[in-house]
Amino acid sequence: MGSPHQRRHGSMSSTGSLAGLGQKAYDQLFKQVLTRTDPEWIHHRAFSAIRAARPLTERVVGAGAARVGQPVEAMGIRFPHALGLAAGFDKNAVGIDALAGLGFGHVEIGTVTGEPQPGNPTPRLFRLPEDRAIVNRMGFNNDGAEAVARRLAARAASGRASDVVLGVNIGKTKVVPESEAVADYEKSTGLLAPHADYLVVNVSSPNTPGLRDLQAVEKLEPLLRAVRRRADEVTEPLGRSRVPLLVKIAPDLSDEDVLAVADMAMAVGLDGIIATNTTINREGLRSDAARVAEIGAGGLSGCPLTERSTAVMRLLRDRVGPDMTLVGVGGITTVADALDRIDAGATLLQGYTAFIYEGPLWPRRIVSGLARG
């Protein structure tokens, strides 16, 4: 029957055999080294290595994904293929083009807040290998909208920016009270919309107190309308086309609330919905219950989200019809997962946790699998 990776990814040519050897090497590295090292420390070191390796990876790995990828037209944008990197990996826009070099067709940076903030106390990032899952309570640690906007402007001016589609994910500054949330989002929008190919309003992280309360339609609709107005105010004088606006929702919404968000998105004229963010649910995990309890609060991502995130996608697609862009994220690990999410109604896909567990060849593997159908 072959190894688990052969069964998961199909029969391999000579090129595929090399990829398989690379995957086995990464599996051993992850098992023997990475699982025994602080996850946040490893994240920073791995991200540094990805940035340093950009000249090689974009010629070898990313170029391969670009050759086999099937372009997707969505929100007036031509995506080189369906798969992108979800927000949370590159919070500060420091490695967009290096990540594109690994084969991602779009990279969503952030979450960026109006003001810089350190996030929650460490430790705040945890692995659950038995579930191929991660728990995080990072708390939107980022350099703030002003610093990120300067970085994006410098990237554009450098002439070295790749053709990757850039999404910018914005959220509420922790110290800003809910009564001032709209102004906080407007500040980020004003600074970042001119640099974004699309803009995402994040109201679904469990790690900022009160943030998920903004998912209630009566609060979400005026927030989205304000962001839409501000985005138009800052991009129209530049002669830019309308920046698409999406909202990212949690898997923990009830079905009724998911449908309410879908109705509101159509009423407001949103360009899309990203489904889903992390979950606070801990049911059905294989990991030791005592270990899960010890980790404590935070958003759970990875394989445990697959079923619910797919169900939310089906609800949304049935409600909004065929035209609105829906981005599927949460528990997409295998090619079969990716195809299932597209079958459920996703226009585009994003990953994060699988990238951590599967390694740097994972994007190209998924893109190749989607091309084969």
Coordinates of C-alpha atoms in Angstrom, one line a residue:
M1 CA 0.0 0.0 0.0
G2 CA 3.0 2.3 0.3
S3 CA 3.9 4.9 2.9
P4 CA 1.3 7.3 4.4
H5 CA 2.7 10.1 2.3
Q6 CA 2.5 8.0 -0.9
R7 CA -1.1 7.1 -0.1
R8 CA -1.9 10.8 0.7
H9 CA -0.2 12.4 -2.3
G10 CA -0.4 9.7 -5.0
S11 CA 2.2 7.8 -7.0
M12 CA 5.5 9.7 -7.6
S13 CA 7.6 10.4 -10.6
S14 CA 11.4 10.9 -10.3
T15 CA 10.6 14.6 -9.4
G16 CA 7.9 13.4 -7.0
S17 CA 10.4 11.0 -5.5
L18 CA 12.7 13.8 -4.7
A19 CA 9.8 15.7 -3.2
G20 CA 8.9 12.6 -1.2
L21 CA 12.4 12.3 0.2
G22 CA 12.3 16.0 1.1
Q23 CA 8.9 15.4 2.9
K24 CA 10.3 12.5 4.9
A25 CA 13.3 14.6 5.9
Y26 CA 11.0 17.4 7.1
D27 CA 8.8 14.9 8.9
Q28 CA 11.8 13.6 10.8
L29 CA 13.1 17.1 11.5
F30 CA 9.6 18.1 12.8
K31 CA 9.3 15.0 15.0
Q32 CA 12.8 14.9 16.4
V33 CA 13.6 18.6 16.7
L34 CA 10.8 21.0 16.1
T35 CA 8.3 19.4 18.5
R36 CA 10.8 19.7 21.3
T37 CA 11.5 23.4 20.7
D38 CA 9.4 26.4 21.7
P39 CA 7.0 27.0 18.8
E40 CA 7.2 30.8 18.7
W41 CA 11.0 30.7 18.8
I42 CA 11.0 28.2 15.9
H43 CA 8.5 30.3 14.0
H44 CA 10.8 33.3 14.0
R45 CA 13.9 31.2 13.0
A46 CA 12.0 29.3 10.3
F47 CA 10.6 32.6 8.9
S48 CA 14.1 34.1 8.8
A49 CA 15.3 31.0 6.9
I50 CA 12.5 31.3 4.4
R51 CA 13.4 35.0 3.7
A52 CA 17.1 34.1 3.3
A53 CA 16.3 31.3 0.9
R54 CA 14.0 33.4 -1.3
P55 CA 16.4 33.5 -4.4
L56 CA 16.5 29.7 -4.5
T57 CA 12.9 28.9 -3.6
E58 CA 11.3 31.2 -6.0
R59 CA 13.3 29.7 -8.9
V60 CA 12.8 26.1 -7.9
V61 CA 9.7 25.6 -5.7
G62 CA 7.6 28.6 -6.4
A63 CA 8.2 28.5 -10.2
G64 CA 7.0 24.9 -10.2
A65 CA 3.8 25.9 -8.5
A66 CA 3.3 28.8 -11.0
R67 CA 3.7 26.4 -13.9
V68 CA 1.1 23.9 -12.8
G69 CA -1.3 26.3 -11.1
Q70 CA -4.7 27.0 -12.6
P71 CA -5.5 30.7 -12.5
V72 CA -8.6 31.9 -10.6
E73 CA -10.5 35.1 -11.4
A74 CA -12.1 36.5 -8.2
M75 CA -13.0 40.0 -7.0
G76 CA -11.7 41.4 -10.3
I77 CA -8.2 40.0 -9.5
R78 CA -6.4 37.2 -11.4
F79 CA -4.9 34.8 -8.8
P80 CA -2.2 32.5 -10.2
H81 CA -4.0 29.6 -8.5
A82 CA -6.4 29.0 -5.6
L83 CA -4.0 28.5 -2.7
G84 CA -2.8 31.3 -0.4
L85 CA -1.2 31.7 3.0
A86 CA -3.7 32.7 5.7
A87 CA -3.1 35.7 8.0
G88 CA -1.1 35.1 11.1
F89 CA 2.2 33.9 9.6
D90 CA 3.5 37.2 8.4
K91 CA 2.0 39.7 10.7
N92 CA 4.2 42.6 9.8
A93 CA 4.8 42.3 6.0
V94 CA 8.4 41.3 6.3
G95 CA 8.4 38.2 4.1
I96 CA 5.6 38.5 1.5
D97 CA 7.7 37.7 -1.6
A98 CA 9.7 35.0 0.1
L99 CA 6.5 33.2 1.0
A100 CA 5.3 33.6 -2.6
G101 CA 8.5 31.9 -3.6
L102 CA 7.3 28.8 -1.8
G103 CA 4.4 28.6 -4.1
F104 CA 1.6 30.6 -2.5
G105 CA -0.5 32.4 -5.0
H106 CA -1.7 35.0 -2.5
V107 CA -0.3 36.0 0.9
E108 CA -2.5 37.7 3.5
I109 CA -0.5 39.7 6.0
G110 CA -1.6 40.7 9.5
T111 CA -3.7 40.8 11.6
V112 CA -2.6 44.5 11.7
T113 CA -4.0 46.8 14.3
G114 CA -4.3 50.6 14.3
E115 CA -1.7 50.9 17.1
P116 CA 1.4 48.7 17.7
Q117 CA 1.0 46.1 20.4
P118 CA 3.1 43.3 21.9
G119 CA 0.3 40.8 22.1
N120 CA -0.4 38.5 25.0
P121 CA 2.2 37.2 27.5
T122 CA 4.3 34.2 26.5
P123 CA 4.0 31.3 26.1
R124 CA 1.2 31.8 23.7
L125 CA 1.7 29.3 20.9
F126 CA 1.3 25.5 21.4
R127 CA 1.3 22.4 19.2
L128 CA -1.0 19.4 19.5
P129 CA 0.8 17.0 17.2
E130 CA -1.6 14.1 17.8
D131 CA -4.3 16.3 16.2
R132 CA -2.1 18.1 13.7
A133 CA -3.3 21.2 15.4
I134 CA -2.0 24.5 16.9
V135 CA -3.4 26.5 19.8
N136 CA -2.5 30.2 19.8
R137 CA -3.4 33.2 21.9
M138 CA -1.0 35.6 20.3
G139 CA -3.3 38.6 20.7
F140 CA -2.6 40.4 17.5
N141 CA 1.1 41.1 18.2
N142 CA 2.2 43.4 15.4
D143 CA 4.1 46.6 14.6
G144 CA 0.9 48.7 14.0
A145 CA -0.7 50.1 10.8
E146 CA 1.7 53.0 10.4
A147 CA 4.9 50.8 10.4
V148 CA 3.4 48.2 8.2
A149 CA 2.2 50.8 5.7
R150 CA 5.7 52.2 5.5
R151 CA 7.0 48.7 4.9
L152 CA 4.6 48.0 2.1
A153 CA 5.4 51.4 0.5
A154 CA 9.1 50.5 0.6
R155 CA 8.4 47.1 -0.9
A156 CA 6.5 48.6 -3.8
A157 CA 9.2 51.2 -4.4
S158 CA 12.0 48.6 -4.3
G159 CA 11.2 47.0 -7.7
R160 CA 11.7 43.6 -6.1
A161 CA 8.1 42.8 -5.3
S162 CA 6.7 39.6 -6.7
D163 CA 3.4 39.3 -8.5
V164 CA 1.8 37.6 -5.5
V165 CA -1.7 38.9 -4.7
L166 CA -1.5 40.7 -1.4
G167 CA -4.3 40.7 1.2
V168 CA -4.2 42.9 4.3
N169 CA -6.1 41.7 7.4
I170 CA -7.0 44.3 9.9
G171 CA -8.2 44.0 13.5
K172 CA -9.0 46.0 16.6
T173 CA -6.3 47.3 18.9
K174 CA -6.7 45.6 22.3
V175 CA -6.7 48.8 24.4
V176 CA -9.3 50.5 22.2
P177 CA -12.8 50.2 23.7
E178 CA -15.6 48.7 21.6
S179 CA -17.2 52.1 21.4
E180 CA -14.2 53.4 19.4
A181 CA -13.6 50.2 17.4
V182 CA -14.9 51.7 14.1
A183 CA -12.4 54.6 14.3
D184 CA -9.6 52.1 15.0
Y185 CA -10.5 50.1 11.9
E186 CA -10.8 53.3 9.9
K187 CA -7.3 54.3 10.8
S188 CA -5.8 51.0 9.7
T189 CA -7.9 51.1 6.5
G190 CA -6.7 54.6 5.6
L191 CA -3.1 53.6 6.0
L192 CA -3.2 50.1 4.5
A193 CA -5.9 50.0 1.8
P194 CA -3.7 51.9 -0.7
H195 CA -1.2 49.0 -0.6
A196 CA -3.7 46.1 -0.6
D197 CA -5.0 44.0 -3.4
Y198 CA -7.8 43.1 -1.1
L199 CA -8.7 44.0 2.5
V200 CA -10.1 41.8 5.3
V201 CA -11.9 42.9 8.4
N202 CA -11.1 40.4 11.2
V203 CA -13.7 40.2 13.9
S204 CA -13.3 36.5 14.7
S205 CA -10.1 36.0 16.7
P206 CA -10.8 34.7 20.2
N207 CA -7.7 36.3 21.6
T208 CA -8.8 40.0 21.8
P209 CA -11.4 40.6 24.5
G210 CA -14.7 41.6 23.0
L211 CA -13.6 41.2 19.4
R212 CA -16.0 38.4 18.5
D213 CA -18.9 40.5 19.8
L214 CA -18.4 42.6 16.7
Q215 CA -19.6 39.6 14.6
A216 CA -23.2 40.4 15.7
V217 CA -24.8 41.8 12.5
E218 CA -26.1 45.0 14.2
K219 CA -22.4 45.9 15.1
L220 CA -20.7 44.3 12.1
E221 CA -22.8 46.1 9.4
P222 CA -21.9 49.7 10.4
L223 CA -18.3 48.7 10.9
L224 CA -18.0 47.2 7.4
R225 CA -19.8 50.2 5.9
A226 CA -17.3 52.6 7.6
V227 CA -14.3 50.5 6.4
R228 CA -15.7 50.5 2.8
R229 CA -16.1 54.3 2.8
R230 CA -12.7 54.9 4.2
A231 CA -11.1 52.5 1.7
D232 CA -12.7 54.3 -1.2
E233 CA -11.7 57.7 0.2
V234 CA -8.0 56.8 0.2
T235 CA -7.8 54.8 -3.0
E236 CA -10.0 56.8 -5.4
P237 CA -7.6 59.8 -5.5
L238 CA -4.8 57.5 -6.4
G239 CA -6.7 56.3 -9.5
R240 CA -6.9 52.8 -8.1
S241 CA -9.8 50.5 -8.8
R242 CA -12.1 49.6 -5.9
V243 CA -10.2 47.5 -3.3
P244 CA -12.2 44.4 -2.6
L245 CA -13.4 44.0 1.0
L246 CA -14.0 40.8 2.9
V247 CA -14.9 39.7 6.4
K248 CA -13.4 36.8 8.3
I249 CA -15.8 34.8 10.5
A250 CA -15.4 32.2 13.3
P251 CA -16.4 28.5 13.0
D252 CA -18.2 28.8 16.4
L253 CA -21.0 30.9 15.0
S254 CA -24.3 29.1 15.0
D255 CA -25.7 28.1 11.6
E256 CA -28.3 30.9 12.0
D257 CA -25.7 33.5 12.7
V258 CA -23.6 32.3 9.7
L259 CA -26.6 32.8 7.5
A260 CA -27.2 36.3 9.0
V261 CA -23.6 37.3 8.2
A262 CA -24.1 36.0 4.6
D263 CA -27.3 38.1 4.3
M264 CA -25.6 41.2 5.7
A265 CA -22.6 40.7 3.4
M266 CA -24.9 40.8 0.4
A267 CA -26.7 43.8 1.7
V268 CA -23.5 45.7 2.3
G269 CA -22.0 44.7 -1.0
L270 CA -19.0 42.9 0.4
D271 CA -16.8 41.2 -2.1
G272 CA -16.3 38.1 -0.1
I273 CA -16.2 36.1 3.2
I274 CA -13.3 34.1 4.7
A275 CA -14.4 31.0 6.5
T276 CA -13.2 30.2 9.0
N277 CA -10.9 31.5 11.8
T278 CA -9.7 29.4 14.7
T279 CA -12.1 27.8 17.2
I280 CA -12.5 27.8 20.9
N281 CA -14.0 24.3 20.8
R282 CA -11.9 21.5 22.2
E283 CA -14.3 18.6 21.6
G284 CA -13.1 15.4 19.9
L285 CA -9.4 16.0 20.3
R286 CA -7.0 13.0 20.4
S287 CA -4.5 14.9 22.5
D288 CA -4.2 14.2 26.2
A289 CA -7.0 16.1 27.9
A290 CA -4.7 17.2 30.7
R291 CA -2.3 18.7 28.2
V292 CA -5.1 20.5 26.5
A293 CA -6.3 21.9 29.8
E294 CA -2.8 22.9 30.7
I295 CA -2.5 24.9 27.5
G296 CA -5.6 26.8 28.4
A297 CA -7.4 29.5 26.3
G298 CA -6.7 30.3 22.7
G299 CA -7.8 29.6 19.1
L300 CA -7.4 26.1 17.8
S301 CA -6.4 25.6 14.2
G302 CA -5.6 22.6 12.0
C303 CA -7.2 19.3 11.3
P304 CA -9.9 19.5 14.0
L305 CA -11.5 22.4 12.1
T306 CA -12.0 20.5 8.8
E307 CA -15.5 19.3 9.2
R308 CA -17.0 22.5 10.7
S309 CA -15.2 24.8 8.3
T310 CA -16.4 22.8 5.4
A311 CA -20.0 22.9 6.7
V312 CA -19.8 26.7 7.2
M313 CA -18.6 26.9 3.6
R314 CA -21.6 25.0 2.3
L315 CA -24.0 27.2 4.3
L316 CA -22.4 30.3 2.9
R317 CA -22.4 29.2 -0.7
D318 CA -26.0 28.0 -0.5
R319 CA -27.0 31.4 0.9
V320 CA -24.9 33.9 -1.2
G321 CA -25.3 32.1 -4.5
P322 CA -22.5 31.5 -7.1
D323 CA -21.0 35.0 -7.5
M324 CA -19.6 36.1 -4.2
T325 CA -16.0 35.1 -3.5
L326 CA -15.7 32.7 -0.6
V327 CA -12.3 31.8 0.9
G328 CA -12.0 28.4 2.5
V329 CA -9.5 28.1 5.4
G330 CA -9.4 25.8 8.4
G331 CA -8.2 22.2 8.4
I332 CA -7.0 22.0 4.8
T333 CA -4.1 19.6 4.9
T334 CA -4.4 17.2 1.9
V335 CA -5.3 17.6 -1.7
A336 CA -8.5 15.8 -0.9
D337 CA -9.3 18.4 1.8
A338 CA -8.6 21.2 -0.7
L339 CA -10.9 19.6 -3.3
D340 CA -13.6 19.0 -0.7
R341 CA -13.6 22.7 0.2
I342 CA -13.8 23.8 -3.4
D343 CA -16.7 21.3 -3.9
A344 CA -18.4 22.9 -0.8
G345 CA -18.2 26.3 -2.5
A346 CA -14.8 27.8 -1.9
T347 CA -13.5 30.1 -4.6
L348 CA -10.0 30.4 -3.0
L349 CA -8.2 28.5 -0.3
Q350 CA -5.8 29.4 2.5
G351 CA -3.6 27.4 4.8
Y352 CA -1.5 28.0 7.8
T353 CA -1.3 25.0 10.2
A354 CA -0.7 22.5 7.5
F355 CA 2.2 24.6 6.3
I356 CA 3.8 24.2 9.7
Y357 CA 3.2 20.5 10.0
E358 CA 3.9 19.6 6.3
G359 CA 6.8 21.9 5.5
P360 CA 7.9 24.2 2.7
L361 CA 7.0 21.8 -0.1
W362 CA 3.3 21.7 1.0
P363 CA 2.1 24.6 -1.1
R364 CA 3.4 23.2 -4.3
R365 CA 2.0 19.8 -3.5
I366 CA -1.5 21.2 -3.0
V367 CA -1.3 23.4 -6.1
S368 CA -0.2 20.4 -8.2
G369 CA -2.9 18.2 -6.8
L370 CA -5.6 20.8 -7.5
A371 CA -4.3 21.0 -11.1
R372 CA -4.7 17.3 -11.5
G373 CA -8.2 17.5 -10.0

